[in-house]
PDB file of C-alpha atoms and ligand atoms in Angstrom:
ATOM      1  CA  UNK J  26     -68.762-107.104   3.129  1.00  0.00           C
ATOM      2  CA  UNK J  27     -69.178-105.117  -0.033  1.00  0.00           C
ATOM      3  CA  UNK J  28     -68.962-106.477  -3.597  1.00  0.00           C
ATOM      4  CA  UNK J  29     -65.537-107.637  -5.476  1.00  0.00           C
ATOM      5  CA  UNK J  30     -64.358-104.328  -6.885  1.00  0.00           C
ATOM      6  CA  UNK J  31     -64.850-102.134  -3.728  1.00  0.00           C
ATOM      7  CA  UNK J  32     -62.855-104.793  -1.373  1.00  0.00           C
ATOM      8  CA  UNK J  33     -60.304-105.087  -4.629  1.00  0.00           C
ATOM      9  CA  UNK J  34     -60.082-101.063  -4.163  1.00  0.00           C
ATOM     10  CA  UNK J  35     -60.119-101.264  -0.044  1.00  0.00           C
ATOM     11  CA  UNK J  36     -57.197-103.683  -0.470  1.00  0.00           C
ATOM     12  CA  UNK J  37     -55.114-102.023  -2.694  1.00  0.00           C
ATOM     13  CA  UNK J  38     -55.962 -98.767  -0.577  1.00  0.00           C
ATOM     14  CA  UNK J  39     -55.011-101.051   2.711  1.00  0.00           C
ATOM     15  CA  UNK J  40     -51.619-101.667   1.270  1.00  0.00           C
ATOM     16  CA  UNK J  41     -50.823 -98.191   0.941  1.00  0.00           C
ATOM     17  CA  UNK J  42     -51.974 -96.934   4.075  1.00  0.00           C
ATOM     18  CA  UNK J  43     -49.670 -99.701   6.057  1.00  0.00           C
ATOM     19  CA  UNK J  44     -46.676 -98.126   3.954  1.00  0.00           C
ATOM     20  CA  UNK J  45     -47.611 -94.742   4.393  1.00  0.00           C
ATOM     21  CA  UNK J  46     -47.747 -95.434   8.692  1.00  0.00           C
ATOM     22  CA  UNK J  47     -45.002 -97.234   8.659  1.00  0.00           C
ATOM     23  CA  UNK J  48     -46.016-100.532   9.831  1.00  0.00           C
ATOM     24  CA  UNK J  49     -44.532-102.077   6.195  1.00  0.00           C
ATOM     25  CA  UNK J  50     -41.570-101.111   4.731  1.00  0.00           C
ATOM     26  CA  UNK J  51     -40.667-103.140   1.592  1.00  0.00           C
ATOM     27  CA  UNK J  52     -42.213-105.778   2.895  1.00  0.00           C
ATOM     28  CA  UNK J  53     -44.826-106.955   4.477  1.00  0.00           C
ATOM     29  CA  UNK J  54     -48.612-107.766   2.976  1.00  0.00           C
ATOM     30  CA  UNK J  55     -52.715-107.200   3.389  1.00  0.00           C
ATOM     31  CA  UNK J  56     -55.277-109.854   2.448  1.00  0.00           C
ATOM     32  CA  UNK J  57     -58.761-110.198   2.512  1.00  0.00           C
ATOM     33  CA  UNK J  58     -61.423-113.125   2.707  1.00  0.00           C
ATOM     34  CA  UNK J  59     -63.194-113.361  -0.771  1.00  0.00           C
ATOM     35  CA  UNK J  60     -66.451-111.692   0.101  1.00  0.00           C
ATOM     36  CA  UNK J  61     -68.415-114.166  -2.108  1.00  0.00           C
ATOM     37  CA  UNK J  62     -66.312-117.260  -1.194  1.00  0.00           C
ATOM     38  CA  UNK J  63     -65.078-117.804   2.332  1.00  0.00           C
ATOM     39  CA  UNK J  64     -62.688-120.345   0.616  1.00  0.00           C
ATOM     40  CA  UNK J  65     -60.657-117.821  -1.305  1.00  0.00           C
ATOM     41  CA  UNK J  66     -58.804-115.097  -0.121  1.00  0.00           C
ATOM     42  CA  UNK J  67     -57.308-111.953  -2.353  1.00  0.00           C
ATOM     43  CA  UNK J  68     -54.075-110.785  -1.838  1.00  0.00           C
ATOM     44  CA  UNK J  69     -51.334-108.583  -4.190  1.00  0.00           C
ATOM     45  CA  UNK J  70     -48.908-110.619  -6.061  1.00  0.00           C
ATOM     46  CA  UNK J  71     -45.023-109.500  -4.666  1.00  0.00           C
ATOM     47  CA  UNK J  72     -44.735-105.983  -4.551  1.00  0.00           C
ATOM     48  CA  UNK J  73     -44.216-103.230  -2.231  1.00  0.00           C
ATOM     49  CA  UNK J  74     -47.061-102.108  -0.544  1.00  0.00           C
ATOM     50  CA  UNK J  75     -47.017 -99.059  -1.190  1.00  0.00           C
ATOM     51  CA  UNK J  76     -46.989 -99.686  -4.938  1.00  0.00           C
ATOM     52  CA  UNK J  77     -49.896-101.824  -5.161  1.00  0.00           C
ATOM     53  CA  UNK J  78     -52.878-100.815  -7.303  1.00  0.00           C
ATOM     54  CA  UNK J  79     -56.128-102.934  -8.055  1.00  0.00           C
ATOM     55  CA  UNK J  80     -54.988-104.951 -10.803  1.00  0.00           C
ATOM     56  CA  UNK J  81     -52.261-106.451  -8.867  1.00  0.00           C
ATOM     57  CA  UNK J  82     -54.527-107.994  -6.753  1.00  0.00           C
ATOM     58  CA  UNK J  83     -55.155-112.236  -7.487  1.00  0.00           C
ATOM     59  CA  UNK J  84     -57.252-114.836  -5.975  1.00  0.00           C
ATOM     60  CA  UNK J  85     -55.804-118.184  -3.646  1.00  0.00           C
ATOM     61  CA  UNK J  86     -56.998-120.754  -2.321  1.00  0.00           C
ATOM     62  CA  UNK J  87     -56.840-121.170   1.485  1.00  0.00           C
ATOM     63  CA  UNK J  88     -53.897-123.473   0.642  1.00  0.00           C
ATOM     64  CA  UNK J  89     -52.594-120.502  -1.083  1.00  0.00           C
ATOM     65  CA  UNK J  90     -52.370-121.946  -4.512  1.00  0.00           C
ATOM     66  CA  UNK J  91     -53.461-118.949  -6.731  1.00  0.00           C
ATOM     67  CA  UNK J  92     -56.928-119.930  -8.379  1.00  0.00           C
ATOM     68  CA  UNK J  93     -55.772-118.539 -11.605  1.00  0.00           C
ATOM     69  CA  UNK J  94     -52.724-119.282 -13.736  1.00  0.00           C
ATOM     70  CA  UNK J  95     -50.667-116.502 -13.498  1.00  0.00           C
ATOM     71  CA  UNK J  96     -46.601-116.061 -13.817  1.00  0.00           C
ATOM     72  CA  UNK J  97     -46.682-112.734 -12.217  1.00  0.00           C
ATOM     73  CA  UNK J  98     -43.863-112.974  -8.978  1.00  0.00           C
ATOM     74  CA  UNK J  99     -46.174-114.589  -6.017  1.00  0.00           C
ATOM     75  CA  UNK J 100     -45.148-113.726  -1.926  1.00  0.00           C
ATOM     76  CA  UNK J 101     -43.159-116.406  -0.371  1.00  0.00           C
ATOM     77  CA  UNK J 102     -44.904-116.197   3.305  1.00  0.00           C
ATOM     78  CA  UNK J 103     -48.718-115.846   1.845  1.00  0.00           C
ATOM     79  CA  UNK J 104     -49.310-119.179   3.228  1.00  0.00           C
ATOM     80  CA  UNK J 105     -49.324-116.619   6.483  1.00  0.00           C
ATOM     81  CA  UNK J 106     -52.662-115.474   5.198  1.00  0.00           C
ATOM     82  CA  UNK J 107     -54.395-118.629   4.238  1.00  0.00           C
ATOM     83  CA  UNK J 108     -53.173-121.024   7.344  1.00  0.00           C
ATOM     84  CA  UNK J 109     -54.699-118.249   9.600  1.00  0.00           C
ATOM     85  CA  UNK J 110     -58.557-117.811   7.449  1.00  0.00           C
ATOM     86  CA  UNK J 111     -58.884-121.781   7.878  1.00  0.00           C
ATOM     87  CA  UNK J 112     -58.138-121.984  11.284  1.00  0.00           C
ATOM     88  CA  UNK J 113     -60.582-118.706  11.707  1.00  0.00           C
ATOM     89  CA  UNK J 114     -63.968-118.370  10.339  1.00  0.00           C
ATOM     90  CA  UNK J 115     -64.580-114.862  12.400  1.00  0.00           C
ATOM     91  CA  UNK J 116     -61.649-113.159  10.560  1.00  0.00           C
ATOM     92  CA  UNK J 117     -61.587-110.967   7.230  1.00  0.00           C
ATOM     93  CA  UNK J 118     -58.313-110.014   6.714  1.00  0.00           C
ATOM     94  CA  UNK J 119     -54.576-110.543   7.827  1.00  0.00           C
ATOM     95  CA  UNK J 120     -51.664-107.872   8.132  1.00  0.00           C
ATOM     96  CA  UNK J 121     -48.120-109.719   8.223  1.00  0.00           C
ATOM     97  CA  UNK J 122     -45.742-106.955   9.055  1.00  0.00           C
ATOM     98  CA  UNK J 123     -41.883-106.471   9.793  1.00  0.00           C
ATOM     99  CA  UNK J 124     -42.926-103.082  12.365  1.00  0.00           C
ATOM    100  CA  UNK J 125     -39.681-102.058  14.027  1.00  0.00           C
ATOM    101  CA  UNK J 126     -41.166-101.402  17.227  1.00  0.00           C
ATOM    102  CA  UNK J 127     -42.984-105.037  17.868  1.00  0.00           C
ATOM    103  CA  UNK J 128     -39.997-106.733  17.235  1.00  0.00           C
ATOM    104  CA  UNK J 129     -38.087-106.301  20.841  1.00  0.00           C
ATOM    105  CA  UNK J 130     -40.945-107.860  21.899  1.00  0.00           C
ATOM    106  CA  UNK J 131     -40.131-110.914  19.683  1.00  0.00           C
ATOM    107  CA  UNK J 132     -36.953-111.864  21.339  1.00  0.00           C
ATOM    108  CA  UNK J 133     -36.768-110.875  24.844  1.00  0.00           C
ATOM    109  CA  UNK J 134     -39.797-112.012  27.327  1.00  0.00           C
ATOM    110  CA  UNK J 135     -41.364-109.180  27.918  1.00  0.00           C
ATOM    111  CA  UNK J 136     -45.261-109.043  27.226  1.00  0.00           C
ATOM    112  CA  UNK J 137     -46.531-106.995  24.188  1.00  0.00           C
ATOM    113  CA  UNK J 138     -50.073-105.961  26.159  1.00  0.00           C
ATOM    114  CA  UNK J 139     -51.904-103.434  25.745  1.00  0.00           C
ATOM    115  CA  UNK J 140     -51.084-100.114  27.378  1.00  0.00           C
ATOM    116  CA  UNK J 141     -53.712 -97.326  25.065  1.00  0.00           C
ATOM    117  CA  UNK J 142     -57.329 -97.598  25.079  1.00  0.00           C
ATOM    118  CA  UNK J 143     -56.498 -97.520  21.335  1.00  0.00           C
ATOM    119  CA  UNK J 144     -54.940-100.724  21.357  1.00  0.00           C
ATOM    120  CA  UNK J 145     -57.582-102.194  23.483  1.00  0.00           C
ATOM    121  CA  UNK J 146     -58.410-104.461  19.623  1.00  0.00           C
ATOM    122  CA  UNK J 147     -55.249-106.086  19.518  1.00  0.00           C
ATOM    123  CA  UNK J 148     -56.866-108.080  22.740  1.00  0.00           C
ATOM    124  CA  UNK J 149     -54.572-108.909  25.352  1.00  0.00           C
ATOM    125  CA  UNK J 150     -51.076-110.394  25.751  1.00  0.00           C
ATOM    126  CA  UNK J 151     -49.926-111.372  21.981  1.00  0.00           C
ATOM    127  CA  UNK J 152     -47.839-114.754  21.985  1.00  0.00           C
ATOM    128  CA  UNK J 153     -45.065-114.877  20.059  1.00  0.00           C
ATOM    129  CA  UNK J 154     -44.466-117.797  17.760  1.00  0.00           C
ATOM    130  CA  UNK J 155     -40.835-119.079  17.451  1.00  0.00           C
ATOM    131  CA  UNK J 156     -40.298-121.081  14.031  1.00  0.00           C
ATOM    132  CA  UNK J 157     -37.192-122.428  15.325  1.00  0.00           C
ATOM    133  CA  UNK J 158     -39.054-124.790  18.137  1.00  0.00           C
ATOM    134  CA  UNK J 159     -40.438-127.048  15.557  1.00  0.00           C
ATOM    135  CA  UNK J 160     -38.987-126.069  12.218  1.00  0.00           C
ATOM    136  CA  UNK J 161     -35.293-126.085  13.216  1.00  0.00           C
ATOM    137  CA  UNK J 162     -32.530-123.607  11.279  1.00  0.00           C
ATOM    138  CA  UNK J 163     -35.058-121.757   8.252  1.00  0.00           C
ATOM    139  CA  UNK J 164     -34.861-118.251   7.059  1.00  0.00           C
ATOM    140  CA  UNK J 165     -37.054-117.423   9.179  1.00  0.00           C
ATOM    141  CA  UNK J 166     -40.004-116.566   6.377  1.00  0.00           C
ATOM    142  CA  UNK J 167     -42.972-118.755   6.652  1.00  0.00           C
ATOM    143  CA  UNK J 168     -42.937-120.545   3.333  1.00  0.00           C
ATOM    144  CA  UNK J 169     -45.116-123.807   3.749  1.00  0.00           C
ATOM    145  CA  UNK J 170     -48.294-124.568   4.978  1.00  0.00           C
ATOM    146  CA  UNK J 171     -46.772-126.719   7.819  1.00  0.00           C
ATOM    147  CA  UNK J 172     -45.532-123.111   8.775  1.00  0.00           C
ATOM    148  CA  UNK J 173     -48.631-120.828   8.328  1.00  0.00           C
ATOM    149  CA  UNK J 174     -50.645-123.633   9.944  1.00  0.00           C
ATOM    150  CA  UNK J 175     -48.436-123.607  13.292  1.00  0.00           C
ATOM    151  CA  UNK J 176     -48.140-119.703  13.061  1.00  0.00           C
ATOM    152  CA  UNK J 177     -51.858-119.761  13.251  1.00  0.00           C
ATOM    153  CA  UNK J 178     -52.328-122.115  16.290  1.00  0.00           C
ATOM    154  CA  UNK J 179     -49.756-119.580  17.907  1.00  0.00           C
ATOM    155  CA  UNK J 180     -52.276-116.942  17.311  1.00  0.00           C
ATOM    156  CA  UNK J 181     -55.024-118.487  18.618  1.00  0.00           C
ATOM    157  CA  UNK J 182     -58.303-117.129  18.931  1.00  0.00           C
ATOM    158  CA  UNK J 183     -56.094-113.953  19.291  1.00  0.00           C
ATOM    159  CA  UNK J 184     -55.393-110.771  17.282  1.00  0.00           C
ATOM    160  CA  UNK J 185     -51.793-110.748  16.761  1.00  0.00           C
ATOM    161  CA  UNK J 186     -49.481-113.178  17.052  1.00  0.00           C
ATOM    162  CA  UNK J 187     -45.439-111.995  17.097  1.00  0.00           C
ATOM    163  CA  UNK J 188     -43.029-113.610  15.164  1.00  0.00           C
ATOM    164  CA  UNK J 189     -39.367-114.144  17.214  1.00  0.00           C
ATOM    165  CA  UNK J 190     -36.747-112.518  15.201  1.00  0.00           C
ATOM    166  CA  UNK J 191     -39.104-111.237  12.354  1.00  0.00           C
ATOM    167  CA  UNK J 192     -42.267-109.310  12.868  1.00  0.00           C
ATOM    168  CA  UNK J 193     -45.987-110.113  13.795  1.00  0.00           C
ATOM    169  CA  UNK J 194     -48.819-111.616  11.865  1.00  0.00           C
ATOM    170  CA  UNK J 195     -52.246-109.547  12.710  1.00  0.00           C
ATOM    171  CA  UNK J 196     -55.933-111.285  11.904  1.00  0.00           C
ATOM    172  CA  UNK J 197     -59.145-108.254  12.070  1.00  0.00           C
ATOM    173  CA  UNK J 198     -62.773-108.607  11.381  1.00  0.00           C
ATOM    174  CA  UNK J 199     -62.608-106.144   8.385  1.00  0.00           C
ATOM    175  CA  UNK J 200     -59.729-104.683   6.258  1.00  0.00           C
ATOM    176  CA  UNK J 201     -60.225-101.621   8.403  1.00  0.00           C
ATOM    177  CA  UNK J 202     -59.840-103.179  11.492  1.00  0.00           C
ATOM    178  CA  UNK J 203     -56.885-105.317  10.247  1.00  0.00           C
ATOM    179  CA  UNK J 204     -55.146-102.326   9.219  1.00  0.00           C
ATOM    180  CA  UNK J 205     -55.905-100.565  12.598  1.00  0.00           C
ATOM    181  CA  UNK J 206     -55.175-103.358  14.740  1.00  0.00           C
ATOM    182  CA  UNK J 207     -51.307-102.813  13.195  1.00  0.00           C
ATOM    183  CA  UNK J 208     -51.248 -99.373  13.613  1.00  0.00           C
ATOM    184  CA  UNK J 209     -51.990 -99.464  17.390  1.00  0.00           C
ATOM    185  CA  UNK J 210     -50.141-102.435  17.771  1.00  0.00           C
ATOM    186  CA  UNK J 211     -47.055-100.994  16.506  1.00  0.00           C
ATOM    187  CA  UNK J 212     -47.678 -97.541  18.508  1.00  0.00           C
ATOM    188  CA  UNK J 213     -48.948 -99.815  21.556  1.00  0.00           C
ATOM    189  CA  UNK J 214     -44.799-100.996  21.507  1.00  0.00           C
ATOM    190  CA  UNK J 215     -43.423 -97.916  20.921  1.00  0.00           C
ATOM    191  CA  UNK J 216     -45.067 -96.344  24.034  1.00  0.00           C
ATOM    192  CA  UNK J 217     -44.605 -99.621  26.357  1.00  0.00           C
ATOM    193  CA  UNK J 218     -40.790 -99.910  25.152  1.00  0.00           C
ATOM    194  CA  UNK J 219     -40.541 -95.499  26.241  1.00  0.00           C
ATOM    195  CA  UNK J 220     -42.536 -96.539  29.494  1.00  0.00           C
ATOM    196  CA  UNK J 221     -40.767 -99.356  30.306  1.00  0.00           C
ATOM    197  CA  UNK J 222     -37.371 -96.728  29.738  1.00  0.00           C
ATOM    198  CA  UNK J 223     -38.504 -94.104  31.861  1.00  0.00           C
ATOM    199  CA  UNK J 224     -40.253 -96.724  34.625  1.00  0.00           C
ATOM    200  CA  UNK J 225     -37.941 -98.569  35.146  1.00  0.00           C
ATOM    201  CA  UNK J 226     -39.741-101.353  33.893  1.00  0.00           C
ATOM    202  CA  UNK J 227     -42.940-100.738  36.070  1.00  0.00           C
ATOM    203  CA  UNK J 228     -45.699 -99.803  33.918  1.00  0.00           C
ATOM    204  CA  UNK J 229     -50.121 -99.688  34.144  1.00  0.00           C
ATOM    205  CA  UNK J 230     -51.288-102.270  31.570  1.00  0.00           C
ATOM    206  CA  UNK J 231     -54.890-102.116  30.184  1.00  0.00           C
ATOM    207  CA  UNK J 232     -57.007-104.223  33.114  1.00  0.00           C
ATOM    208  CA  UNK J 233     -58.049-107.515  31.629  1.00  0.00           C
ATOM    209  CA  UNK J 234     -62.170-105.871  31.788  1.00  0.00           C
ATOM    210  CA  UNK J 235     -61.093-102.850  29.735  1.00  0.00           C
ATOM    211  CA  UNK J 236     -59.988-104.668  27.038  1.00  0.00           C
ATOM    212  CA  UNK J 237     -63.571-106.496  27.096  1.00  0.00           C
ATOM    213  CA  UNK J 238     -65.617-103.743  28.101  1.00  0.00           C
ATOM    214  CA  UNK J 239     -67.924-102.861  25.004  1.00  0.00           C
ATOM    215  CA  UNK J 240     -67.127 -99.803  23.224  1.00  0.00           C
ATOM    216  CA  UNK J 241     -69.159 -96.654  24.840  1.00  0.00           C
ATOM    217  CA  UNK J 242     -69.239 -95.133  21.025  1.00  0.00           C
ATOM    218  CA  UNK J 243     -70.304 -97.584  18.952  1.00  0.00           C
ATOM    219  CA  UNK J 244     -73.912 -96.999  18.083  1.00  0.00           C
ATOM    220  CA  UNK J 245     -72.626 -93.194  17.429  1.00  0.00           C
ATOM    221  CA  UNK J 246     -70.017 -94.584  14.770  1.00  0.00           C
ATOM    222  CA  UNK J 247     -72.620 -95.992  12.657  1.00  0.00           C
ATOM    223  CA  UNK J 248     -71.716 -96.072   9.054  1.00  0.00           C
ATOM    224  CA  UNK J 249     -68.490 -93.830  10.039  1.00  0.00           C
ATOM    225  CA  UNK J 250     -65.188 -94.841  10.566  1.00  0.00           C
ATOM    226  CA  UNK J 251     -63.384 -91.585  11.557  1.00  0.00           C
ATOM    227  CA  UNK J 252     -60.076 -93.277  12.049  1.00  0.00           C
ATOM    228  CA  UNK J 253     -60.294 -95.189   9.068  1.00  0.00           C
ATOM    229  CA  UNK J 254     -61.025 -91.879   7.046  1.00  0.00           C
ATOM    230  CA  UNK J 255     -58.273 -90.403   8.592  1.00  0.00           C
ATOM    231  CA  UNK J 256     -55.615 -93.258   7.818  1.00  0.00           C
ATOM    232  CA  UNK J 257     -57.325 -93.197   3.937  1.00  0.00           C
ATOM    233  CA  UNK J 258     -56.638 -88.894   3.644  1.00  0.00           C
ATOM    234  CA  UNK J 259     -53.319 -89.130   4.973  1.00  0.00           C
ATOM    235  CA  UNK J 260     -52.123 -91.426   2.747  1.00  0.00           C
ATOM    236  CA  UNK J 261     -53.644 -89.298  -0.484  1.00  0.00           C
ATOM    237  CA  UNK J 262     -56.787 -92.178  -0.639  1.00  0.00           C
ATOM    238  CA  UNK J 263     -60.294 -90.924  -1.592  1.00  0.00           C
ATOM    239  CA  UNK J 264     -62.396 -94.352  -2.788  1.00  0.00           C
TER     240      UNK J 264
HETATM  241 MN1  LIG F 308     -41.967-111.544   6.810  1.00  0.00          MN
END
């Protein structure tokens, strides 16, 4: 990972970018792993995403204590974001996002899978993780640790985890492929729910081995993310 300012910048970029597609609305938050102390993790203190800017972004703690003092307004669920780097070493960064589309997948039981090759990082069937079975009447917001830490068995060694009622918690190797993972995961739902309209509920999933199958372009996108330079223009990003 690059050095503190650039992922500071990436973030607050990341946060814009979710707004601008649509998987946040007023809601909804981007973090990122420290990149110089797996420990840590930065996220923006409570604002809209797609008003964040550098300096709103502050350190915590994976128990999501900030490591500074600071009085500026905090988000309830970031223990979303913390509970899910300690149970996962291999991930950089966590989406939590209210997308419209993922959530009839939240209360009825049919699968969220994948359906687009483009979807094929969101890994297979995401499980969806219902607050209620152990945690009784809440809000619904994840608020504690106790929370964020069974969220994050939910997920698994997953990529997205649904939240009943709510929205979906998403865990990539990068900010990039955080951010991407939430895109497709969102589109993935809008598709499956048109499919499932017009097919009467019979639709061709992804097979298992083209989810794993390695990625046929990946020494070619060396040092290039086209779809990450695409999200960046079309939210009005140049870093
Ligand atoms: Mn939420």
């Amino acid at each position: 990972m690059g050095n503190l300012t650039d992922i500071v910048r990436e973030l607050a970029a990341a946060n814009r970018i979710l707004a601008h597609e649509g998987v946040v609305d007023a809601y909804g938050h981007i973090s990122v792993r420290h990149p110089d102390d797996p420990k840590k993790y930065l996220l923006s203190v409570s604002r809209s995403p797609e008003l964040v800017e550098p300096e709103d972004i502050m350190e915590f703690h994976l128990d999501s204590n900030p490591v500074k003092d600071d009085t500026r307004p905090k988000y309830v669920e970031r223990p979303i974001h913390g509970s899910i780097f300690e149970a996962r070493p291999d991930i950089n960064s966590v989406v939590h996002n209210h997308a419209y589309d993922v959530i009839p997948f939240t209360i009825t039981d049919v699968p969220l899978r994948p359906i687009l090759h483009s979807a094929r990082r969101m890994k297979d069937v995401a499980p969806v993780w219902d607050i209620h079975d152990k945690f009784g009447d809440t809000d619904l917001l994840v608020s504690s640790n106790d929370h964020g830490r069974d969220l994050a068995a939910a997920l698994g060694d997953g990529r997205v985890v649904l939240m009943r009622g709510h929205g979906c918690a998403v865990a990539g190797t990068s900010i990039a492929d955080a951010v991407q993972t939430s895109v497709y995961a969102m589109v993935n739902a809008r598709i499956l729910l048109q499919a499932l309209m017009i097919g009467g509920g019979k639709v061709k999933y992804l097979h298992a081995g083209e989810i794993t199958a390695p990625a046929s372009r990946r020494d070619q996108l060396k040092g290039q993310n086209r779809a990450w330079e695409t999200l960046l223009s079309r939210a009005g990003i140049s870093l």
